[in-house]
């Protein structure tokens, strides 16, 4: 199967359903995909780091509502292609933006705008599955996981136009997005 935009970072399974790698990218037309062998990753060191720095704090109703409004406004700006408004939702430099790391907010917006124009891909609608919302608060901000249904208008007729996604957002304490990536659950 093709590894599409946003799928990188997901598990690669063998025929027995065992995780054997982490997907890292691919070239769809060539049916050429790449992954990192799971045995080469120092998983124990990641697990120890996560458990020792995970000092989670209770999220207040006001924080939850503010984050929900931020997520809603962010996706509305995406659908409306309001690139100027998107700047106010991002930190100056994002730690991660899908496959890109340490990228300026300006470069994120420019690359999206150029990609959409060049590929003929334009956002149509986003439906947020609020019951799926998970928020973790720690000393550096908020981690959010939420499922959405994302529809696009696409010039190429043989490519998917509908996506069910699991979105991961990292917000700072002042509610700016510092990291975002997705897991494609299904596409059609």
mmCIF file with all atom_site columns, C-alpha atoms in Angstrom:
data_model
loop_
_atom_site.group_PDB
_atom_site.id
_atom_site.type_symbol
_atom_site.label_atom_id
_atom_site.label_alt_id
_atom_site.label_comp_id
_atom_site.label_asym_id
_atom_site.label_entity_id
_atom_site.label_seq_id
_atom_site.pdbx_PDB_ins_code
_atom_site.Cartn_x
_atom_site.Cartn_y
_atom_site.Cartn_z
_atom_site.occupancy
_atom_site.B_iso_or_equiv
_atom_site.pdbx_formal_charge
_atom_site.auth_seq_id
_atom_site.auth_comp_id
_atom_site.auth_asym_id
_atom_site.auth_atom_id
_atom_site.pdbx_PDB_model_num
ATOM 1   C CA . UNK A 1 1   ? 0.000   0.000   0.000   1.00 0.00 ? 1   UNK A CA 1
ATOM 2   C CA . UNK A 1 2   ? 1.100   3.528   -0.728  1.00 0.00 ? 2   UNK A CA 1
ATOM 3   C CA . UNK A 1 3   ? 2.483   5.657   2.123   1.00 0.00 ? 3   UNK A CA 1
ATOM 4   C CA . UNK A 1 4   ? 0.673   8.952   1.585   1.00 0.00 ? 4   UNK A CA 1
ATOM 5   C CA . UNK A 1 5   ? 1.217   12.471  2.934   1.00 0.00 ? 5   UNK A CA 1
ATOM 6   C CA . UNK A 1 6   ? 0.618   12.345  6.666   1.00 0.00 ? 6   UNK A CA 1
ATOM 7   C CA . UNK A 1 7   ? 1.059   8.583   7.032   1.00 0.00 ? 7   UNK A CA 1
ATOM 8   C CA . UNK A 1 8   ? 4.720   8.801   7.999   1.00 0.00 ? 8   UNK A CA 1
ATOM 9   C CA . UNK A 1 9   ? 5.362   7.884   11.595  1.00 0.00 ? 9   UNK A CA 1
ATOM 10  C CA . UNK A 1 10  ? 2.723   5.160   11.544  1.00 0.00 ? 10  UNK A CA 1
ATOM 11  C CA . UNK A 1 11  ? 3.385   1.461   12.138  1.00 0.00 ? 11  UNK A CA 1
ATOM 12  C CA . UNK A 1 12  ? 4.380   -0.939  9.370   1.00 0.00 ? 12  UNK A CA 1
ATOM 13  C CA . UNK A 1 13  ? 2.926   -4.415  9.926   1.00 0.00 ? 13  UNK A CA 1
ATOM 14  C CA . UNK A 1 14  ? 3.966   -7.811  8.601   1.00 0.00 ? 14  UNK A CA 1
ATOM 15  C CA . UNK A 1 15  ? 1.418   -10.439 7.486   1.00 0.00 ? 15  UNK A CA 1
ATOM 16  C CA . UNK A 1 16  ? 1.074   -11.688 11.083  1.00 0.00 ? 16  UNK A CA 1
ATOM 17  C CA . UNK A 1 17  ? 0.037   -8.215  12.306  1.00 0.00 ? 17  UNK A CA 1
ATOM 18  C CA . UNK A 1 18  ? 3.317   -7.546  14.119  1.00 0.00 ? 18  UNK A CA 1
ATOM 19  C CA . UNK A 1 19  ? 4.882   -4.087  13.970  1.00 0.00 ? 19  UNK A CA 1
ATOM 20  C CA . UNK A 1 20  ? 8.126   -4.354  12.018  1.00 0.00 ? 20  UNK A CA 1
ATOM 21  C CA . UNK A 1 21  ? 8.823   -0.720  11.205  1.00 0.00 ? 21  UNK A CA 1
ATOM 22  C CA . UNK A 1 22  ? 7.861   2.930   11.292  1.00 0.00 ? 22  UNK A CA 1
ATOM 23  C CA . UNK A 1 23  ? 6.748   4.351   7.935   1.00 0.00 ? 23  UNK A CA 1
ATOM 24  C CA . UNK A 1 24  ? 8.814   7.301   6.761   1.00 0.00 ? 24  UNK A CA 1
ATOM 25  C CA . UNK A 1 25  ? 7.598   8.142   3.239   1.00 0.00 ? 25  UNK A CA 1
ATOM 26  C CA . UNK A 1 26  ? 7.053   6.981   -0.264  1.00 0.00 ? 26  UNK A CA 1
ATOM 27  C CA . UNK A 1 27  ? 6.646   7.794   -3.917  1.00 0.00 ? 27  UNK A CA 1
ATOM 28  C CA . UNK A 1 28  ? 3.068   6.889   -4.864  1.00 0.00 ? 28  UNK A CA 1
ATOM 29  C CA . UNK A 1 29  ? 3.413   6.758   -8.638  1.00 0.00 ? 29  UNK A CA 1
ATOM 30  C CA . UNK A 1 30  ? 6.466   4.483   -8.366  1.00 0.00 ? 30  UNK A CA 1
ATOM 31  C CA . UNK A 1 31  ? 4.909   2.373   -5.576  1.00 0.00 ? 31  UNK A CA 1
ATOM 32  C CA . UNK A 1 32  ? 8.148   2.841   -3.674  1.00 0.00 ? 32  UNK A CA 1
ATOM 33  C CA . UNK A 1 33  ? 7.846   3.075   0.131   1.00 0.00 ? 33  UNK A CA 1
ATOM 34  C CA . UNK A 1 34  ? 10.315  3.568   2.969   1.00 0.00 ? 34  UNK A CA 1
ATOM 35  C CA . UNK A 1 35  ? 10.288  2.570   6.632   1.00 0.00 ? 35  UNK A CA 1
ATOM 36  C CA . UNK A 1 36  ? 12.644  2.424   9.599   1.00 0.00 ? 36  UNK A CA 1
ATOM 37  C CA . UNK A 1 37  ? 13.267  -1.066  10.951  1.00 0.00 ? 37  UNK A CA 1
ATOM 38  C CA . UNK A 1 38  ? 11.717  -1.277  14.436  1.00 0.00 ? 38  UNK A CA 1
ATOM 39  C CA . UNK A 1 39  ? 14.687  -3.315  15.700  1.00 0.00 ? 39  UNK A CA 1
ATOM 40  C CA . UNK A 1 40  ? 17.063  -0.390  15.054  1.00 0.00 ? 40  UNK A CA 1
ATOM 41  C CA . UNK A 1 41  ? 15.165  1.971   17.378  1.00 0.00 ? 41  UNK A CA 1
ATOM 42  C CA . UNK A 1 42  ? 16.197  2.320   21.046  1.00 0.00 ? 42  UNK A CA 1
ATOM 43  C CA . UNK A 1 43  ? 12.614  1.915   22.282  1.00 0.00 ? 43  UNK A CA 1
ATOM 44  C CA . UNK A 1 44  ? 13.593  1.465   25.937  1.00 0.00 ? 44  UNK A CA 1
ATOM 45  C CA . UNK A 1 45  ? 15.228  4.888   26.050  1.00 0.00 ? 45  UNK A CA 1
ATOM 46  C CA . UNK A 1 46  ? 12.092  6.499   24.566  1.00 0.00 ? 46  UNK A CA 1
ATOM 47  C CA . UNK A 1 47  ? 9.832   4.764   27.078  1.00 0.00 ? 47  UNK A CA 1
ATOM 48  C CA . UNK A 1 48  ? 12.015  5.842   30.006  1.00 0.00 ? 48  UNK A CA 1
ATOM 49  C CA . UNK A 1 49  ? 12.092  9.453   28.776  1.00 0.00 ? 49  UNK A CA 1
ATOM 50  C CA . UNK A 1 50  ? 8.334   9.615   28.334  1.00 0.00 ? 50  UNK A CA 1
ATOM 51  C CA . UNK A 1 51  ? 7.531   8.200   31.756  1.00 0.00 ? 51  UNK A CA 1
ATOM 52  C CA . UNK A 1 52  ? 10.043  10.404  33.578  1.00 0.00 ? 52  UNK A CA 1
ATOM 53  C CA . UNK A 1 53  ? 8.879   13.687  31.938  1.00 0.00 ? 53  UNK A CA 1
ATOM 54  C CA . UNK A 1 54  ? 5.175   13.011  31.875  1.00 0.00 ? 54  UNK A CA 1
ATOM 55  C CA . UNK A 1 55  ? 4.034   15.171  34.795  1.00 0.00 ? 55  UNK A CA 1
ATOM 56  C CA . UNK A 1 56  ? 0.464   15.602  33.625  1.00 0.00 ? 56  UNK A CA 1
ATOM 57  C CA . UNK A 1 57  ? -1.802  18.180  35.221  1.00 0.00 ? 57  UNK A CA 1
ATOM 58  C CA . UNK A 1 58  ? -5.608  18.351  35.296  1.00 0.00 ? 58  UNK A CA 1
ATOM 59  C CA . UNK A 1 59  ? -7.106  20.379  32.420  1.00 0.00 ? 59  UNK A CA 1
ATOM 60  C CA . UNK A 1 60  ? -9.692  22.935  33.589  1.00 0.00 ? 60  UNK A CA 1
ATOM 61  C CA . UNK A 1 61  ? -13.031 23.474  31.826  1.00 0.00 ? 61  UNK A CA 1
ATOM 62  C CA . UNK A 1 62  ? -11.819 26.905  30.655  1.00 0.00 ? 62  UNK A CA 1
ATOM 63  C CA . UNK A 1 63  ? -8.599  25.423  29.206  1.00 0.00 ? 63  UNK A CA 1
ATOM 64  C CA . UNK A 1 64  ? -10.583 22.666  27.493  1.00 0.00 ? 64  UNK A CA 1
ATOM 65  C CA . UNK A 1 65  ? -13.003 25.169  25.953  1.00 0.00 ? 65  UNK A CA 1
ATOM 66  C CA . UNK A 1 66  ? -10.166 27.471  24.858  1.00 0.00 ? 66  UNK A CA 1
ATOM 67  C CA . UNK A 1 67  ? -8.394  24.542  23.179  1.00 0.00 ? 67  UNK A CA 1
ATOM 68  C CA . UNK A 1 68  ? -11.612 23.428  21.463  1.00 0.00 ? 68  UNK A CA 1
ATOM 69  C CA . UNK A 1 69  ? -12.099 26.965  20.125  1.00 0.00 ? 69  UNK A CA 1
ATOM 70  C CA . UNK A 1 70  ? -8.482  27.071  18.945  1.00 0.00 ? 70  UNK A CA 1
ATOM 71  C CA . UNK A 1 71  ? -8.857  23.747  17.119  1.00 0.00 ? 71  UNK A CA 1
ATOM 72  C CA . UNK A 1 72  ? -12.149 24.857  15.525  1.00 0.00 ? 72  UNK A CA 1
ATOM 73  C CA . UNK A 1 73  ? -10.752 28.220  14.414  1.00 0.00 ? 73  UNK A CA 1
ATOM 74  C CA . UNK A 1 74  ? -7.576  26.604  13.088  1.00 0.00 ? 74  UNK A CA 1
ATOM 75  C CA . UNK A 1 75  ? -9.474  24.114  10.898  1.00 0.00 ? 75  UNK A CA 1
ATOM 76  C CA . UNK A 1 76  ? -11.882 26.847  9.738   1.00 0.00 ? 76  UNK A CA 1
ATOM 77  C CA . UNK A 1 77  ? -8.868  28.868  8.563   1.00 0.00 ? 77  UNK A CA 1
ATOM 78  C CA . UNK A 1 78  ? -7.538  25.774  6.751   1.00 0.00 ? 78  UNK A CA 1
ATOM 79  C CA . UNK A 1 79  ? -10.859 25.143  4.958   1.00 0.00 ? 79  UNK A CA 1
ATOM 80  C CA . UNK A 1 80  ? -11.242 28.828  4.063   1.00 0.00 ? 80  UNK A CA 1
ATOM 81  C CA . UNK A 1 81  ? -7.608  28.951  2.901   1.00 0.00 ? 81  UNK A CA 1
ATOM 82  C CA . UNK A 1 82  ? -7.168  31.992  5.130   1.00 0.00 ? 82  UNK A CA 1
ATOM 83  C CA . UNK A 1 83  ? -3.376  31.824  5.126   1.00 0.00 ? 83  UNK A CA 1
ATOM 84  C CA . UNK A 1 84  ? -2.957  35.177  6.922   1.00 0.00 ? 84  UNK A CA 1
ATOM 85  C CA . UNK A 1 85  ? -5.059  33.991  9.866   1.00 0.00 ? 85  UNK A CA 1
ATOM 86  C CA . UNK A 1 86  ? -3.096  30.742  10.091  1.00 0.00 ? 86  UNK A CA 1
ATOM 87  C CA . UNK A 1 87  ? 0.006   32.673  11.164  1.00 0.00 ? 87  UNK A CA 1
ATOM 88  C CA . UNK A 1 88  ? -1.647  33.613  14.470  1.00 0.00 ? 88  UNK A CA 1
ATOM 89  C CA . UNK A 1 89  ? -2.295  29.937  15.313  1.00 0.00 ? 89  UNK A CA 1
ATOM 90  C CA . UNK A 1 90  ? 1.335   28.822  14.971  1.00 0.00 ? 90  UNK A CA 1
ATOM 91  C CA . UNK A 1 91  ? 4.433   29.489  17.018  1.00 0.00 ? 91  UNK A CA 1
ATOM 92  C CA . UNK A 1 92  ? 7.125   31.321  15.024  1.00 0.00 ? 92  UNK A CA 1
ATOM 93  C CA . UNK A 1 93  ? 8.882   27.985  14.429  1.00 0.00 ? 93  UNK A CA 1
ATOM 94  C CA . UNK A 1 94  ? 7.080   24.658  14.574  1.00 0.00 ? 94  UNK A CA 1
ATOM 95  C CA . UNK A 1 95  ? 8.896   21.669  16.051  1.00 0.00 ? 95  UNK A CA 1
ATOM 96  C CA . UNK A 1 96  ? 7.042   19.433  13.602  1.00 0.00 ? 96  UNK A CA 1
ATOM 97  C CA . UNK A 1 97  ? 4.674   20.028  10.719  1.00 0.00 ? 97  UNK A CA 1
ATOM 98  C CA . UNK A 1 98  ? 3.776   16.602  9.304   1.00 0.00 ? 98  UNK A CA 1
ATOM 99  C CA . UNK A 1 99  ? 7.049   15.405  7.660   1.00 0.00 ? 99  UNK A CA 1
ATOM 100 C CA . UNK A 1 100 ? 8.935   18.659  8.255   1.00 0.00 ? 100 UNK A CA 1
ATOM 101 C CA . UNK A 1 101 ? 10.834  19.558  11.413  1.00 0.00 ? 101 UNK A CA 1
ATOM 102 C CA . UNK A 1 102 ? 11.931  22.947  12.807  1.00 0.00 ? 102 UNK A CA 1
ATOM 103 C CA . UNK A 1 103 ? 10.111  24.927  10.143  1.00 0.00 ? 103 UNK A CA 1
ATOM 104 C CA . UNK A 1 104 ? 8.997   28.545  10.358  1.00 0.00 ? 104 UNK A CA 1
ATOM 105 C CA . UNK A 1 105 ? 5.271   29.285  10.403  1.00 0.00 ? 105 UNK A CA 1
ATOM 106 C CA . UNK A 1 106 ? 5.750   31.421  7.323   1.00 0.00 ? 106 UNK A CA 1
ATOM 107 C CA . UNK A 1 107 ? 7.392   28.510  5.450   1.00 0.00 ? 107 UNK A CA 1
ATOM 108 C CA . UNK A 1 108 ? 4.573   26.174  6.528   1.00 0.00 ? 108 UNK A CA 1
ATOM 109 C CA . UNK A 1 109 ? 1.950   28.469  5.045   1.00 0.00 ? 109 UNK A CA 1
ATOM 110 C CA . UNK A 1 110 ? 3.914   29.149  1.861   1.00 0.00 ? 110 UNK A CA 1
ATOM 111 C CA . UNK A 1 111 ? 4.580   25.438  1.243   1.00 0.00 ? 111 UNK A CA 1
ATOM 112 C CA . UNK A 1 112 ? 0.895   24.562  1.814   1.00 0.00 ? 112 UNK A CA 1
ATOM 113 C CA . UNK A 1 113 ? -0.258  27.330  -0.483  1.00 0.00 ? 113 UNK A CA 1
ATOM 114 C CA . UNK A 1 114 ? 2.206   26.276  -3.192  1.00 0.00 ? 114 UNK A CA 1
ATOM 115 C CA . UNK A 1 115 ? 1.353   22.568  -2.815  1.00 0.00 ? 115 UNK A CA 1
ATOM 116 C CA . UNK A 1 116 ? -2.391  23.229  -3.032  1.00 0.00 ? 116 UNK A CA 1
ATOM 117 C CA . UNK A 1 117 ? -1.989  25.359  -6.146  1.00 0.00 ? 117 UNK A CA 1
ATOM 118 C CA . UNK A 1 118 ? 0.511   23.063  -7.900  1.00 0.00 ? 118 UNK A CA 1
ATOM 119 C CA . UNK A 1 119 ? -1.397  19.831  -7.163  1.00 0.00 ? 119 UNK A CA 1
ATOM 120 C CA . UNK A 1 120 ? -4.915  21.260  -7.499  1.00 0.00 ? 120 UNK A CA 1
ATOM 121 C CA . UNK A 1 121 ? -5.814  20.192  -3.951  1.00 0.00 ? 121 UNK A CA 1
ATOM 122 C CA . UNK A 1 122 ? -8.090  22.442  -1.933  1.00 0.00 ? 122 UNK A CA 1
ATOM 123 C CA . UNK A 1 123 ? -9.764  21.927  1.455   1.00 0.00 ? 123 UNK A CA 1
ATOM 124 C CA . UNK A 1 124 ? -13.530 21.500  1.305   1.00 0.00 ? 124 UNK A CA 1
ATOM 125 C CA . UNK A 1 125 ? -14.739 20.639  4.824   1.00 0.00 ? 125 UNK A CA 1
ATOM 126 C CA . UNK A 1 126 ? -13.644 19.401  8.232   1.00 0.00 ? 126 UNK A CA 1
ATOM 127 C CA . UNK A 1 127 ? -15.896 17.583  10.666  1.00 0.00 ? 127 UNK A CA 1
ATOM 128 C CA . UNK A 1 128 ? -14.407 17.322  14.153  1.00 0.00 ? 128 UNK A CA 1
ATOM 129 C CA . UNK A 1 129 ? -15.281 14.258  16.242  1.00 0.00 ? 129 UNK A CA 1
ATOM 130 C CA . UNK A 1 130 ? -15.395 16.024  19.629  1.00 0.00 ? 130 UNK A CA 1
ATOM 131 C CA . UNK A 1 131 ? -16.097 12.854  21.682  1.00 0.00 ? 131 UNK A CA 1
ATOM 132 C CA . UNK A 1 132 ? -12.682 11.556  20.530  1.00 0.00 ? 132 UNK A CA 1
ATOM 133 C CA . UNK A 1 133 ? -10.866 14.592  22.005  1.00 0.00 ? 133 UNK A CA 1
ATOM 134 C CA . UNK A 1 134 ? -8.026  13.743  24.391  1.00 0.00 ? 134 UNK A CA 1
ATOM 135 C CA . UNK A 1 135 ? -6.011  16.463  26.122  1.00 0.00 ? 135 UNK A CA 1
ATOM 136 C CA . UNK A 1 136 ? -2.877  16.073  28.213  1.00 0.00 ? 136 UNK A CA 1
ATOM 137 C CA . UNK A 1 137 ? -1.449  19.090  30.008  1.00 0.00 ? 137 UNK A CA 1
ATOM 138 C CA . UNK A 1 138 ? 2.152   19.271  31.165  1.00 0.00 ? 138 UNK A CA 1
ATOM 139 C CA . UNK A 1 139 ? 4.691   21.966  32.031  1.00 0.00 ? 139 UNK A CA 1
ATOM 140 C CA . UNK A 1 140 ? 5.289   22.969  28.398  1.00 0.00 ? 140 UNK A CA 1
ATOM 141 C CA . UNK A 1 141 ? 1.680   23.093  27.186  1.00 0.00 ? 141 UNK A CA 1
ATOM 142 C CA . UNK A 1 142 ? -0.980  20.751  25.884  1.00 0.00 ? 142 UNK A CA 1
ATOM 143 C CA . UNK A 1 143 ? -0.996  17.615  23.770  1.00 0.00 ? 143 UNK A CA 1
ATOM 144 C CA . UNK A 1 144 ? -4.192  16.970  21.859  1.00 0.00 ? 144 UNK A CA 1
ATOM 145 C CA . UNK A 1 145 ? -5.369  13.928  19.958  1.00 0.00 ? 145 UNK A CA 1
ATOM 146 C CA . UNK A 1 146 ? -8.595  14.188  17.984  1.00 0.00 ? 146 UNK A CA 1
ATOM 147 C CA . UNK A 1 147 ? -10.283 12.467  15.068  1.00 0.00 ? 147 UNK A CA 1
ATOM 148 C CA . UNK A 1 148 ? -11.600 14.417  12.105  1.00 0.00 ? 148 UNK A CA 1
ATOM 149 C CA . UNK A 1 149 ? -13.209 13.770  8.744   1.00 0.00 ? 149 UNK A CA 1
ATOM 150 C CA . UNK A 1 150 ? -11.459 15.870  6.089   1.00 0.00 ? 150 UNK A CA 1
ATOM 151 C CA . UNK A 1 151 ? -12.833 16.465  2.583   1.00 0.00 ? 151 UNK A CA 1
ATOM 152 C CA . UNK A 1 152 ? -10.898 18.032  -0.261  1.00 0.00 ? 152 UNK A CA 1
ATOM 153 C CA . UNK A 1 153 ? -11.472 19.156  -3.824  1.00 0.00 ? 153 UNK A CA 1
ATOM 154 C CA . UNK A 1 154 ? -8.867  17.536  -6.043  1.00 0.00 ? 154 UNK A CA 1
ATOM 155 C CA . UNK A 1 155 ? -7.967  17.975  -9.710  1.00 0.00 ? 155 UNK A CA 1
ATOM 156 C CA . UNK A 1 156 ? -6.836  14.342  -10.091 1.00 0.00 ? 156 UNK A CA 1
ATOM 157 C CA . UNK A 1 157 ? -9.913  12.135  -10.264 1.00 0.00 ? 157 UNK A CA 1
ATOM 158 C CA . UNK A 1 158 ? -8.186  8.849   -9.353  1.00 0.00 ? 158 UNK A CA 1
ATOM 159 C CA . UNK A 1 159 ? -6.983  10.054  -5.932  1.00 0.00 ? 159 UNK A CA 1
ATOM 160 C CA . UNK A 1 160 ? -8.884  9.998   -2.599  1.00 0.00 ? 160 UNK A CA 1
ATOM 161 C CA . UNK A 1 161 ? -11.016 13.000  -1.653  1.00 0.00 ? 161 UNK A CA 1
ATOM 162 C CA . UNK A 1 162 ? -12.244 11.946  1.786   1.00 0.00 ? 162 UNK A CA 1
ATOM 163 C CA . UNK A 1 163 ? -10.043 11.140  4.784   1.00 0.00 ? 163 UNK A CA 1
ATOM 164 C CA . UNK A 1 164 ? -10.645 9.986   8.341   1.00 0.00 ? 164 UNK A CA 1
ATOM 165 C CA . UNK A 1 165 ? -7.688  11.278  10.304  1.00 0.00 ? 165 UNK A CA 1
ATOM 166 C CA . UNK A 1 166 ? -6.306  11.163  13.801  1.00 0.00 ? 166 UNK A CA 1
ATOM 167 C CA . UNK A 1 167 ? -4.682  14.556  14.385  1.00 0.00 ? 167 UNK A CA 1
ATOM 168 C CA . UNK A 1 168 ? -1.979  15.179  16.977  1.00 0.00 ? 168 UNK A CA 1
ATOM 169 C CA . UNK A 1 169 ? -1.471  18.801  18.018  1.00 0.00 ? 169 UNK A CA 1
ATOM 170 C CA . UNK A 1 170 ? 0.990   20.222  20.521  1.00 0.00 ? 170 UNK A CA 1
ATOM 171 C CA . UNK A 1 171 ? -0.008  23.619  21.918  1.00 0.00 ? 171 UNK A CA 1
ATOM 172 C CA . UNK A 1 172 ? 2.093   26.000  23.989  1.00 0.00 ? 172 UNK A CA 1
ATOM 173 C CA . UNK A 1 173 ? 0.717   27.365  27.257  1.00 0.00 ? 173 UNK A CA 1
ATOM 174 C CA . UNK A 1 174 ? -0.509  30.426  25.323  1.00 0.00 ? 174 UNK A CA 1
ATOM 175 C CA . UNK A 1 175 ? -2.484  28.195  22.905  1.00 0.00 ? 175 UNK A CA 1
ATOM 176 C CA . UNK A 1 176 ? -0.233  28.363  19.845  1.00 0.00 ? 176 UNK A CA 1
ATOM 177 C CA . UNK A 1 177 ? 0.422   25.252  17.752  1.00 0.00 ? 177 UNK A CA 1
ATOM 178 C CA . UNK A 1 178 ? 4.047   24.143  17.957  1.00 0.00 ? 178 UNK A CA 1
ATOM 179 C CA . UNK A 1 179 ? 3.634   20.694  16.417  1.00 0.00 ? 179 UNK A CA 1
ATOM 180 C CA . UNK A 1 180 ? 1.063   18.937  14.237  1.00 0.00 ? 180 UNK A CA 1
ATOM 181 C CA . UNK A 1 181 ? 0.950   15.597  12.465  1.00 0.00 ? 181 UNK A CA 1
ATOM 182 C CA . UNK A 1 182 ? -1.656  13.080  11.449  1.00 0.00 ? 182 UNK A CA 1
ATOM 183 C CA . UNK A 1 183 ? -2.375  9.413   11.130  1.00 0.00 ? 183 UNK A CA 1
ATOM 184 C CA . UNK A 1 184 ? -4.582  8.501   8.166   1.00 0.00 ? 184 UNK A CA 1
ATOM 185 C CA . UNK A 1 185 ? -7.184  6.052   9.482   1.00 0.00 ? 185 UNK A CA 1
ATOM 186 C CA . UNK A 1 186 ? -8.980  5.625   6.142   1.00 0.00 ? 186 UNK A CA 1
ATOM 187 C CA . UNK A 1 187 ? -9.323  7.330   2.786   1.00 0.00 ? 187 UNK A CA 1
ATOM 188 C CA . UNK A 1 188 ? -11.743 7.025   -0.077  1.00 0.00 ? 188 UNK A CA 1
#
